[in-house]
Amino acid sequence: MSEMNVPKQDGVDELGYILTVGHQPLQQGFQVLVADVLAALTSQLAHLIHSIYLYGSVARGDAVASRSDLDLTLVLHRAASPHESRQLASIRSALQAAHPEVVKIDFDVGILPDVTAAGSLNSWGYWLRHHCRCIWGSDLATRFDLFKPSRAIALAVNNDLYEAMDSYVERIETASNRTEIQQLKRAAARKLIRATNILRPDDDLSWPQSLDNYADLFLNRYPAMADSINYFLSAASGAHDASEDFVLRLRSFANWLRMQQ
């Protein structure tokens, strides 16, 4: 087959492997923030932490000041004690208050034996290899080969979807701070949009790289769901809406996804 007849696949390299985040220099406006995060975590919890990774827009180098989040994956040697969990929460809150250049700071925590387990290949293995860049500790991503698109990966990385949606609903309904509510709605919408990848066909050789990519790929197969996807894209950008309406639509869409599987 000639090169001109080979369809271009989005989100993969010339060999069909999913694109990785790369190791380009951090954007200048976020370098102090990342340095402060590393200093706080390693000065207080180096005994607990195996490795620290950036993911998301700061890792990719396309973060926007005062609009993007700082997302980190922390791999711990063992489960944190109650005291250590409070330390992590305190560090996160203090850093978030001190750095208005990001909307919020998130710590996504994994435990080393779980991360390296054979059954975690399509979840943690894929996640570290393709979405994360190690900024401290021993880089676990080097243990894994590159991955090609598959529905198995989409299912593995979204295996907590319905529990997560229930948790977001509970936290939104009990939160009293408007800023916290908006952040929770934004995070829930982003996770839900990415989770639409679980309905991808097995023969799809492309892989979404942005929320818009996830939405476009989903709508190619389910155009009748455009209103729902556009609603959650708006929520993912931080648009305000009544919490009651958001919760109803979140539950409805999550139930629809469950019924399609």
Tab-separated table of C-alpha atoms in Angstrom:
chain	number	residue	atom	x	y	z
A	1	MET	CA	0.000	0.000	0.000
A	2	SER	CA	1.416	3.392	-0.904
A	3	GLU	CA	2.034	5.969	1.821
A	4	MET	CA	-0.597	8.310	0.408
A	5	ASN	CA	-3.280	5.638	0.903
A	6	VAL	CA	-2.449	4.998	4.562
A	7	PRO	CA	-4.889	6.960	6.768
A	8	LYS	CA	-3.264	9.183	9.353
A	9	GLN	CA	-4.007	8.109	12.907
A	10	ASP	CA	-4.176	10.761	15.605
A	11	GLY	CA	-2.354	10.438	18.920
A	12	VAL	CA	0.151	7.796	17.809
A	13	ASP	CA	3.626	7.803	16.301
A	14	GLU	CA	4.639	6.444	12.898
A	15	LEU	CA	4.818	2.908	14.326
A	16	GLY	CA	1.361	3.110	15.862
A	17	TYR	CA	2.463	3.563	19.485
A	18	ILE	CA	0.593	6.015	21.692
A	19	LEU	CA	2.456	9.311	22.019
A	20	THR	CA	4.361	9.945	25.241
A	21	VAL	CA	4.506	13.151	27.252
A	22	GLY	CA	8.184	13.838	26.494
A	23	HIS	CA	10.813	15.580	28.609
A	24	GLN	CA	10.881	19.112	27.230
A	25	PRO	CA	11.940	21.895	29.636
A	26	LEU	CA	9.234	23.052	32.020
A	27	GLN	CA	7.544	26.329	31.178
A	28	GLN	CA	9.227	29.169	33.015
A	29	GLY	CA	6.042	30.249	34.780
A	30	PHE	CA	5.707	26.886	36.529
A	31	GLN	CA	9.311	26.081	37.426
A	32	VAL	CA	9.189	27.682	40.891
A	33	LEU	CA	5.931	25.888	41.658
A	34	VAL	CA	7.351	22.479	40.740
A	35	ALA	CA	10.517	23.190	42.739
A	36	ASP	CA	8.442	24.185	45.783
A	37	VAL	CA	6.343	21.021	45.509
A	38	LEU	CA	9.437	18.829	45.356
A	39	ALA	CA	11.045	20.635	48.277
A	40	ALA	CA	7.940	20.290	50.459
A	41	LEU	CA	7.310	16.630	49.671
A	42	THR	CA	10.887	15.419	49.911
A	43	SER	CA	11.750	17.392	53.035
A	44	GLN	CA	8.815	15.936	54.963
A	45	LEU	CA	7.983	12.584	53.363
A	46	ALA	CA	11.071	11.292	51.532
A	47	HIS	CA	10.939	8.120	53.654
A	48	LEU	CA	7.458	7.358	52.305
A	49	ILE	CA	7.735	8.388	48.653
A	50	HIS	CA	9.320	6.124	46.046
A	51	SER	CA	8.959	8.510	43.086
A	52	ILE	CA	7.150	11.661	41.946
A	53	TYR	CA	5.757	12.315	38.452
A	54	LEU	CA	4.212	15.226	36.622
A	55	TYR	CA	1.284	14.642	34.304
A	56	GLY	CA	-1.238	16.855	32.561
A	57	SER	CA	-0.656	20.258	30.992
A	58	VAL	CA	2.398	21.213	33.078
A	59	ALA	CA	4.090	17.939	32.097
A	60	ARG	CA	3.231	18.481	28.423
A	61	GLY	CA	4.376	22.103	28.440
A	62	ASP	CA	1.053	23.644	27.407
A	63	ALA	CA	-0.217	24.862	30.788
A	64	VAL	CA	-1.909	28.258	30.993
A	65	ALA	CA	-1.274	30.435	34.050
A	66	SER	CA	-4.295	30.755	36.376
A	67	ARG	CA	-6.281	28.273	34.244
A	68	SER	CA	-4.373	24.973	34.465
A	69	ASP	CA	-3.924	22.487	37.307
A	70	LEU	CA	-0.711	21.017	38.636
A	71	ASP	CA	-1.177	17.253	38.518
A	72	LEU	CA	1.241	14.865	40.212
A	73	THR	CA	1.389	11.126	40.639
A	74	LEU	CA	3.037	10.003	43.876
A	75	VAL	CA	4.145	6.387	44.146
A	76	LEU	CA	4.558	5.449	47.811
A	77	HIS	CA	6.599	2.587	49.207
A	78	ARG	CA	3.607	1.613	51.352
A	79	ALA	CA	0.202	2.943	52.304
A	80	ALA	CA	0.399	6.247	54.153
A	81	SER	CA	-0.421	6.280	57.840
A	82	PRO	CA	-3.224	8.603	59.019
A	83	HIS	CA	-0.589	11.109	60.135
A	84	GLU	CA	1.209	10.931	56.785
A	85	SER	CA	-2.077	11.322	54.904
A	86	ARG	CA	-2.745	14.491	56.883
A	87	GLN	CA	0.764	15.702	56.021
A	88	LEU	CA	0.116	15.153	52.317
A	89	ALA	CA	-3.186	17.009	52.526
A	90	SER	CA	-1.563	19.863	54.425
A	91	ILE	CA	1.295	20.146	51.931
A	92	ARG	CA	-1.125	20.208	49.023
A	93	SER	CA	-3.344	22.856	50.608
A	94	ALA	CA	-0.415	25.101	51.580
A	95	LEU	CA	1.142	24.907	48.121
A	96	GLN	CA	-2.172	25.584	46.419
A	97	ALA	CA	-2.736	28.673	48.552
A	98	ALA	CA	0.779	29.926	47.817
A	99	HIS	CA	0.655	29.440	44.046
A	100	PRO	CA	-2.208	31.219	42.236
A	101	GLU	CA	-0.597	30.358	38.879
A	102	VAL	CA	-2.589	27.089	39.006
A	103	VAL	CA	-6.269	26.518	39.719
A	104	LYS	CA	-5.535	23.593	41.994
A	105	ILE	CA	-2.925	20.981	42.862
A	106	ASP	CA	-3.776	17.288	42.736
A	107	PHE	CA	-1.884	14.310	44.145
A	108	ASP	CA	-2.765	10.992	42.484
A	109	VAL	CA	-1.374	8.345	44.843
A	110	GLY	CA	-0.319	4.767	44.107
A	111	ILE	CA	1.385	2.118	46.243
A	112	LEU	CA	4.548	0.539	44.804
A	113	PRO	CA	3.460	-3.133	45.017
A	114	ASP	CA	0.166	-2.253	43.293
A	115	VAL	CA	1.826	-0.128	40.623
A	116	THR	CA	4.324	-2.840	39.683
A	117	ALA	CA	1.896	-5.792	39.863
A	118	ALA	CA	1.456	-7.766	36.644
A	119	GLY	CA	-2.282	-7.045	36.697
A	120	SER	CA	-1.602	-3.301	36.608
A	121	LEU	CA	0.173	-3.309	33.251
A	122	ASN	CA	-2.682	-1.700	31.297
A	123	SER	CA	-3.454	0.790	34.056
A	124	TRP	CA	-0.386	1.917	35.964
A	125	GLY	CA	2.079	0.699	33.341
A	126	TYR	CA	0.356	2.592	30.553
A	127	TRP	CA	-0.187	5.640	32.760
A	128	LEU	CA	3.435	6.022	33.824
A	129	ARG	CA	4.884	5.187	30.400
A	130	HIS	CA	2.726	7.528	28.360
A	131	HIS	CA	1.367	10.297	30.600
A	132	CYS	CA	3.976	10.890	33.282
A	133	ARG	CA	7.448	12.363	33.514
A	134	CYS	CA	9.509	11.482	36.574
A	135	ILE	CA	10.827	14.491	38.498
A	136	TRP	CA	12.101	12.695	41.607
A	137	GLY	CA	13.080	9.156	42.568
A	138	SER	CA	13.516	6.022	40.469
A	139	ASP	CA	11.530	6.269	37.221
A	140	LEU	CA	9.179	3.275	37.042
A	141	ALA	CA	8.134	4.169	33.492
A	142	THR	CA	11.387	2.685	32.185
A	143	ARG	CA	10.122	-0.774	33.175
A	144	PHE	CA	7.391	-0.705	30.550
A	145	ASP	CA	7.411	-0.960	26.766
A	146	LEU	CA	5.402	1.475	24.662
A	147	PHE	CA	1.713	0.705	24.292
A	148	LYS	CA	-0.514	0.693	21.225
A	149	PRO	CA	-4.174	1.797	21.377
A	150	SER	CA	-6.559	-0.772	22.789
A	151	ARG	CA	-9.904	-0.891	24.505
A	152	ALA	CA	-8.260	-2.942	27.259
A	153	ILE	CA	-6.234	0.108	28.289
A	154	ALA	CA	-9.298	2.362	28.241
A	155	LEU	CA	-11.149	-0.059	30.502
A	156	ALA	CA	-8.197	-0.498	32.853
A	157	VAL	CA	-7.578	3.213	33.434
A	158	ASN	CA	-11.292	3.799	33.996
A	159	ASN	CA	-11.976	0.812	36.227
A	160	ASP	CA	-12.873	3.169	39.089
A	161	LEU	CA	-15.257	5.290	37.009
A	162	TYR	CA	-18.558	4.627	38.750
A	163	GLU	CA	-17.100	4.695	42.257
A	164	ALA	CA	-15.389	7.975	41.374
A	165	MET	CA	-18.639	9.484	40.070
A	166	ASP	CA	-20.436	8.490	43.285
A	167	SER	CA	-17.637	10.105	45.286
A	168	TYR	CA	-17.801	13.324	43.263
A	169	VAL	CA	-21.574	13.506	43.741
A	170	GLU	CA	-21.264	13.050	47.498
A	171	ARG	CA	-18.516	15.664	47.781
A	172	ILE	CA	-20.376	18.185	45.609
A	173	GLU	CA	-23.566	17.760	47.623
A	174	THR	CA	-21.789	18.197	50.963
A	175	ALA	CA	-19.316	20.960	50.042
A	176	SER	CA	-20.151	24.426	51.311
A	177	ASN	CA	-17.420	26.418	49.580
A	178	ARG	CA	-18.348	27.581	46.071
A	179	THR	CA	-14.762	27.391	44.854
A	180	GLU	CA	-14.473	23.806	46.053
A	181	ILE	CA	-17.768	22.898	44.364
A	182	GLN	CA	-16.583	24.336	41.042
A	183	GLN	CA	-13.290	22.479	41.277
A	184	LEU	CA	-15.091	19.209	41.994
A	185	LYS	CA	-17.483	19.712	39.089
A	186	ARG	CA	-14.599	20.556	36.787
A	187	ALA	CA	-12.673	17.439	37.821
A	188	ALA	CA	-15.730	15.185	37.537
A	189	ALA	CA	-16.558	16.481	34.059
A	190	ARG	CA	-13.003	15.946	32.851
A	191	LYS	CA	-12.914	12.376	34.161
A	192	LEU	CA	-16.302	11.594	32.630
A	193	ILE	CA	-15.297	12.904	29.197
A	194	ARG	CA	-12.090	10.849	29.248
A	195	ALA	CA	-14.063	7.805	30.333
A	196	THR	CA	-16.043	7.825	27.078
A	197	ASN	CA	-12.979	6.085	25.648
A	198	ILE	CA	-14.260	2.825	27.177
A	199	LEU	CA	-16.730	2.666	24.276
A	200	ARG	CA	-14.005	2.814	21.637
A	201	PRO	CA	-14.100	0.064	18.988
A	202	ASP	CA	-11.378	-2.573	19.227
A	203	ASP	CA	-10.049	-1.728	15.770
A	204	ASP	CA	-9.586	2.022	16.393
A	205	LEU	CA	-5.860	2.746	15.926
A	206	SER	CA	-5.996	6.390	17.094
A	207	TRP	CA	-5.724	7.630	20.678
A	208	PRO	CA	-7.137	10.852	22.182
A	209	GLN	CA	-4.685	13.390	23.570
A	210	SER	CA	-6.988	16.179	24.784
A	211	LEU	CA	-10.524	16.571	26.125
A	212	ASP	CA	-11.620	17.803	22.715
A	213	ASN	CA	-10.103	14.660	21.148
A	214	TYR	CA	-12.050	12.445	23.544
A	215	ALA	CA	-15.247	14.346	22.788
A	216	ASP	CA	-14.746	14.258	19.009
A	217	LEU	CA	-13.983	10.537	18.915
A	218	PHE	CA	-17.018	9.814	21.067
A	219	LEU	CA	-19.346	11.992	18.985
A	220	ASN	CA	-18.213	10.295	15.777
A	221	ARG	CA	-20.000	7.206	17.083
A	222	TYR	CA	-22.716	8.796	19.232
A	223	PRO	CA	-23.715	12.102	17.596
A	224	ALA	CA	-27.031	12.129	19.459
A	225	MET	CA	-25.067	12.689	22.703
A	226	ALA	CA	-23.709	16.065	21.561
A	227	ASP	CA	-25.734	18.059	24.092
A	228	SER	CA	-24.366	16.031	27.008
A	229	ILE	CA	-20.766	16.151	25.837
A	230	ASN	CA	-20.905	19.890	25.167
A	231	TYR	CA	-22.392	20.430	28.625
A	232	PHE	CA	-19.542	18.554	30.295
A	233	LEU	CA	-16.918	20.254	28.119
A	234	SER	CA	-18.289	23.553	29.393
A	235	ALA	CA	-18.182	22.294	32.985
A	236	ALA	CA	-14.630	21.022	32.457
A	237	SER	CA	-13.583	24.544	31.519
A	238	GLY	CA	-14.917	25.851	34.839
A	239	ALA	CA	-18.270	27.209	33.690
A	240	HIS	CA	-20.735	27.847	36.514
A	241	ASP	CA	-23.983	25.915	36.767
A	242	ALA	CA	-26.415	24.904	39.485
A	243	SER	CA	-24.963	21.986	41.418
A	244	GLU	CA	-28.307	20.172	41.388
A	245	ASP	CA	-28.421	20.232	37.582
A	246	PHE	CA	-24.816	19.086	37.330
A	247	VAL	CA	-25.326	16.143	39.668
A	248	LEU	CA	-28.439	15.007	37.802
A	249	ARG	CA	-26.665	15.160	34.450
A	250	LEU	CA	-23.540	13.492	35.820
A	251	ARG	CA	-25.544	10.570	37.169
A	252	SER	CA	-27.569	10.300	33.984
A	253	PHE	CA	-24.538	10.224	31.697
A	254	ALA	CA	-22.625	7.788	33.924
A	255	ASN	CA	-25.643	5.449	33.895
A	256	TRP	CA	-25.862	5.751	30.112
A	257	LEU	CA	-22.193	4.797	29.796
A	258	ARG	CA	-22.737	1.772	32.028
A	259	MET	CA	-25.643	0.594	29.881
A	260	GLN	CA	-23.553	0.762	26.678
A	261	GLN	CA	-20.848	-1.572	27.941
